[in-house]
Amino acid sequence: PPELGVPRGFSHATVGSGRVVFLAGQTALDASGKIVGDGVVEQFEKALANLLASLAATGGSSGDLASLTIYIVDMDDYIRSARAIGDVWRRLVGDRYPAMAGIGVSRLWDVDALVEVQGFAVLDAAT
């Protein structure tokens, strides 16, 4: 909308038509159920990869993401790491951004988790 500032790293809104896939919050859990990654960038990469794997299992892809919420334990660290996190995003997803929100939280379910991503996607009706 013209009355809002130009978004950087997110879209104000997205429009889709088809099946909606709700994606549970994903942290940097490996296949054994252990949090991996020494810092917020590494954990963001694993959490996003986990979310994309869940989406792929439904027949979707990163281009189908309509909304993403990022829960962040240390907002200052996340902001300091924004450039590297953006690099991870572009490598895994590309230059397209869904509607997004970043929310600071005191902790996540797994005490070792620094970041969690949750969202939903809209797949073509035929997918």
PDB file of C-alpha atoms in Angstrom:
ATOM      1  CA  PRO A   1       0.000   0.000   0.000  1.00  0.00           C
ATOM      2  CA  PRO A   2       1.296   3.494  -0.820  1.00  0.00           C
ATOM      3  CA  GLU A   3       0.717   4.746   2.741  1.00  0.00           C
ATOM      4  CA  LEU A   4       3.185   2.180   4.156  1.00  0.00           C
ATOM      5  CA  GLY A   5       6.950   2.346   3.859  1.00  0.00           C
ATOM      6  CA  VAL A   6       8.766   0.136   1.377  1.00  0.00           C
ATOM      7  CA  PRO A   7       9.371  -3.222   3.098  1.00  0.00           C
ATOM      8  CA  ARG A   8      12.899  -4.618   3.440  1.00  0.00           C
ATOM      9  CA  GLY A   9      13.162  -8.374   3.876  1.00  0.00           C
ATOM     10  CA  PHE A  10       9.397  -8.980   4.009  1.00  0.00           C
ATOM     11  CA  SER A  11       6.149  -8.182   2.188  1.00  0.00           C
ATOM     12  CA  HIS A  12       3.298  -6.244   3.760  1.00  0.00           C
ATOM     13  CA  ALA A  13       0.793  -8.720   2.296  1.00  0.00           C
ATOM     14  CA  THR A  14       0.609 -11.701  -0.022  1.00  0.00           C
ATOM     15  CA  VAL A  15      -2.322 -13.100  -1.988  1.00  0.00           C
ATOM     16  CA  GLY A  16      -2.818 -16.742  -2.856  1.00  0.00           C
ATOM     17  CA  SER A  17      -5.475 -19.025  -4.218  1.00  0.00           C
ATOM     18  CA  GLY A  18      -5.561 -22.755  -3.509  1.00  0.00           C
ATOM     19  CA  ARG A  19      -4.884 -25.104  -0.579  1.00  0.00           C
ATOM     20  CA  VAL A  20      -3.564 -23.619   2.663  1.00  0.00           C
ATOM     21  CA  VAL A  21      -0.808 -25.506   4.479  1.00  0.00           C
ATOM     22  CA  PHE A  22      -0.208 -24.549   8.102  1.00  0.00           C
ATOM     23  CA  LEU A  23       3.416 -25.114   9.118  1.00  0.00           C
ATOM     24  CA  ALA A  24       4.205 -25.847  12.747  1.00  0.00           C
ATOM     25  CA  GLY A  25       6.968 -23.926  14.472  1.00  0.00           C
ATOM     26  CA  GLN A  26      10.385 -25.340  13.656  1.00  0.00           C
ATOM     27  CA  THR A  27      13.583 -24.882  15.606  1.00  0.00           C
ATOM     28  CA  ALA A  28      17.103 -26.074  14.816  1.00  0.00           C
ATOM     29  CA  LEU A  29      16.347 -29.690  15.744  1.00  0.00           C
ATOM     30  CA  ASP A  30      18.317 -32.387  13.949  1.00  0.00           C
ATOM     31  CA  ALA A  31      16.884 -35.846  13.175  1.00  0.00           C
ATOM     32  CA  SER A  32      17.829 -37.078  16.667  1.00  0.00           C
ATOM     33  CA  GLY A  33      15.847 -34.267  18.334  1.00  0.00           C
ATOM     34  CA  LYS A  34      18.886 -32.241  19.399  1.00  0.00           C
ATOM     35  CA  ILE A  35      19.251 -28.490  18.819  1.00  0.00           C
ATOM     36  CA  VAL A  36      22.203 -27.845  16.501  1.00  0.00           C
ATOM     37  CA  GLY A  37      24.035 -24.634  15.648  1.00  0.00           C
ATOM     38  CA  ASP A  38      26.220 -22.459  17.821  1.00  0.00           C
ATOM     39  CA  GLY A  39      24.506 -19.162  17.084  1.00  0.00           C
ATOM     40  CA  VAL A  40      21.379 -17.514  15.786  1.00  0.00           C
ATOM     41  CA  VAL A  41      22.455 -17.645  12.118  1.00  0.00           C
ATOM     42  CA  GLU A  42      23.169 -21.379  12.181  1.00  0.00           C
ATOM     43  CA  GLN A  43      19.992 -22.065  14.122  1.00  0.00           C
ATOM     44  CA  PHE A  44      17.914 -19.895  11.779  1.00  0.00           C
ATOM     45  CA  GLU A  45      19.298 -21.826   8.807  1.00  0.00           C
ATOM     46  CA  LYS A  46      18.403 -25.211  10.327  1.00  0.00           C
ATOM     47  CA  ALA A  47      14.974 -24.044  11.508  1.00  0.00           C
ATOM     48  CA  LEU A  48      14.152 -22.612   8.080  1.00  0.00           C
ATOM     49  CA  ALA A  49      15.425 -25.783   6.382  1.00  0.00           C
ATOM     50  CA  ASN A  50      13.177 -27.841   8.685  1.00  0.00           C
ATOM     51  CA  LEU A  51      10.184 -25.656   7.818  1.00  0.00           C
ATOM     52  CA  LEU A  52      10.925 -25.965   4.094  1.00  0.00           C
ATOM     53  CA  ALA A  53      11.269 -29.759   4.443  1.00  0.00           C
ATOM     54  CA  SER A  54       7.824 -29.880   6.072  1.00  0.00           C
ATOM     55  CA  LEU A  55       6.430 -27.753   3.254  1.00  0.00           C
ATOM     56  CA  ALA A  56       8.064 -29.955   0.603  1.00  0.00           C
ATOM     57  CA  ALA A  57       6.440 -33.016   2.195  1.00  0.00           C
ATOM     58  CA  THR A  58       3.041 -31.468   1.358  1.00  0.00           C
ATOM     59  CA  GLY A  59       4.034 -30.882  -2.267  1.00  0.00           C
ATOM     60  CA  GLY A  60       4.866 -27.230  -1.738  1.00  0.00           C
ATOM     61  CA  SER A  61       8.008 -25.178  -2.196  1.00  0.00           C
ATOM     62  CA  SER A  62       9.491 -21.978  -0.810  1.00  0.00           C
ATOM     63  CA  GLY A  63       7.639 -19.937  -3.433  1.00  0.00           C
ATOM     64  CA  ASP A  64       4.363 -21.017  -1.828  1.00  0.00           C
ATOM     65  CA  LEU A  65       5.139 -19.386   1.539  1.00  0.00           C
ATOM     66  CA  ALA A  66       2.503 -16.763   2.288  1.00  0.00           C
ATOM     67  CA  SER A  67       3.354 -15.852   5.882  1.00  0.00           C
ATOM     68  CA  LEU A  68       6.204 -16.492   8.291  1.00  0.00           C
ATOM     69  CA  THR A  69       6.595 -15.634  11.955  1.00  0.00           C
ATOM     70  CA  ILE A  70      10.058 -15.733  13.509  1.00  0.00           C
ATOM     71  CA  TYR A  71      10.271 -16.071  17.288  1.00  0.00           C
ATOM     72  CA  ILE A  72      13.586 -14.691  18.557  1.00  0.00           C
ATOM     73  CA  VAL A  73      15.128 -15.163  22.003  1.00  0.00           C
ATOM     74  CA  ASP A  74      17.781 -12.432  21.661  1.00  0.00           C
ATOM     75  CA  MET A  75      16.501  -9.675  19.384  1.00  0.00           C
ATOM     76  CA  ASP A  76      19.719  -7.640  19.582  1.00  0.00           C
ATOM     77  CA  ASP A  77      21.766 -10.647  18.429  1.00  0.00           C
ATOM     78  CA  TYR A  78      19.270 -11.316  15.628  1.00  0.00           C
ATOM     79  CA  ILE A  79      19.464  -7.702  14.441  1.00  0.00           C
ATOM     80  CA  ARG A  80      23.287  -7.766  14.559  1.00  0.00           C
ATOM     81  CA  SER A  81      23.144 -10.939  12.452  1.00  0.00           C
ATOM     82  CA  ALA A  82      20.529  -9.627  10.011  1.00  0.00           C
ATOM     83  CA  ARG A  83      22.853  -9.519   6.993  1.00  0.00           C
ATOM     84  CA  ALA A  84      23.979 -13.147   7.475  1.00  0.00           C
ATOM     85  CA  ILE A  85      20.388 -14.232   8.140  1.00  0.00           C
ATOM     86  CA  GLY A  86      19.366 -12.483   4.917  1.00  0.00           C
ATOM     87  CA  ASP A  87      22.084 -14.410   3.075  1.00  0.00           C
ATOM     88  CA  VAL A  88      20.669 -17.676   4.464  1.00  0.00           C
ATOM     89  CA  TRP A  89      17.169 -16.634   3.370  1.00  0.00           C
ATOM     90  CA  ARG A  90      18.262 -15.832  -0.180  1.00  0.00           C
ATOM     91  CA  ARG A  91      20.213 -19.107  -0.442  1.00  0.00           C
ATOM     92  CA  LEU A  92      17.322 -21.272   0.793  1.00  0.00           C
ATOM     93  CA  VAL A  93      14.296 -19.321  -0.427  1.00  0.00           C
ATOM     94  CA  GLY A  94      15.417 -16.746  -2.983  1.00  0.00           C
ATOM     95  CA  ASP A  95      14.505 -13.086  -3.351  1.00  0.00           C
ATOM     96  CA  ARG A  96      10.786 -13.516  -2.669  1.00  0.00           C
ATOM     97  CA  TYR A  97       9.521 -12.560   0.777  1.00  0.00           C
ATOM     98  CA  PRO A  98       6.178 -13.540   2.306  1.00  0.00           C
ATOM     99  CA  ALA A  99       4.342 -11.444   4.878  1.00  0.00           C
ATOM    100  CA  MET A 100       6.594 -11.719   7.937  1.00  0.00           C
ATOM    101  CA  ALA A 101       6.831 -10.816  11.598  1.00  0.00           C
ATOM    102  CA  GLY A 102       9.715 -11.082  14.061  1.00  0.00           C
ATOM    103  CA  ILE A 103       8.695 -11.449  17.685  1.00  0.00           C
ATOM    104  CA  GLY A 104      10.997 -11.300  20.695  1.00  0.00           C
ATOM    105  CA  VAL A 105      10.331 -13.969  23.313  1.00  0.00           C
ATOM    106  CA  SER A 106      11.959 -14.763  26.654  1.00  0.00           C
ATOM    107  CA  ARG A 107      12.545 -18.408  25.691  1.00  0.00           C
ATOM    108  CA  LEU A 108      11.316 -21.197  23.441  1.00  0.00           C
ATOM    109  CA  TRP A 109      10.078 -24.712  24.300  1.00  0.00           C
ATOM    110  CA  ASP A 110      13.604 -26.127  23.998  1.00  0.00           C
ATOM    111  CA  VAL A 111      15.796 -23.983  26.229  1.00  0.00           C
ATOM    112  CA  ASP A 112      18.733 -24.284  23.766  1.00  0.00           C
ATOM    113  CA  ALA A 113      16.701 -22.918  20.839  1.00  0.00           C
ATOM    114  CA  LEU A 114      17.496 -19.333  19.853  1.00  0.00           C
ATOM    115  CA  VAL A 115      14.965 -19.008  17.034  1.00  0.00           C
ATOM    116  CA  GLU A 116      11.766 -20.677  15.828  1.00  0.00           C
ATOM    117  CA  VAL A 117       9.984 -20.185  12.506  1.00  0.00           C
ATOM    118  CA  GLN A 118       6.308 -20.862  11.876  1.00  0.00           C
ATOM    119  CA  GLY A 119       4.134 -20.035   8.926  1.00  0.00           C
ATOM    120  CA  PHE A 120       1.667 -21.001   6.308  1.00  0.00           C
ATOM    121  CA  ALA A 121       1.772 -21.523   2.586  1.00  0.00           C
ATOM    122  CA  VAL A 122      -0.799 -21.444  -0.199  1.00  0.00           C
ATOM    123  CA  LEU A 123      -0.419 -24.197  -2.798  1.00  0.00           C
ATOM    124  CA  ASP A 124      -2.141 -24.336  -6.159  1.00  0.00           C
ATOM    125  CA  ALA A 125      -5.378 -26.274  -5.882  1.00  0.00           C
ATOM    126  CA  ALA A 126      -3.889 -28.973  -8.160  1.00  0.00           C
ATOM    127  CA  THR A 127      -0.826 -29.513  -5.918  1.00  0.00           C
TER     128      THR A 127
END
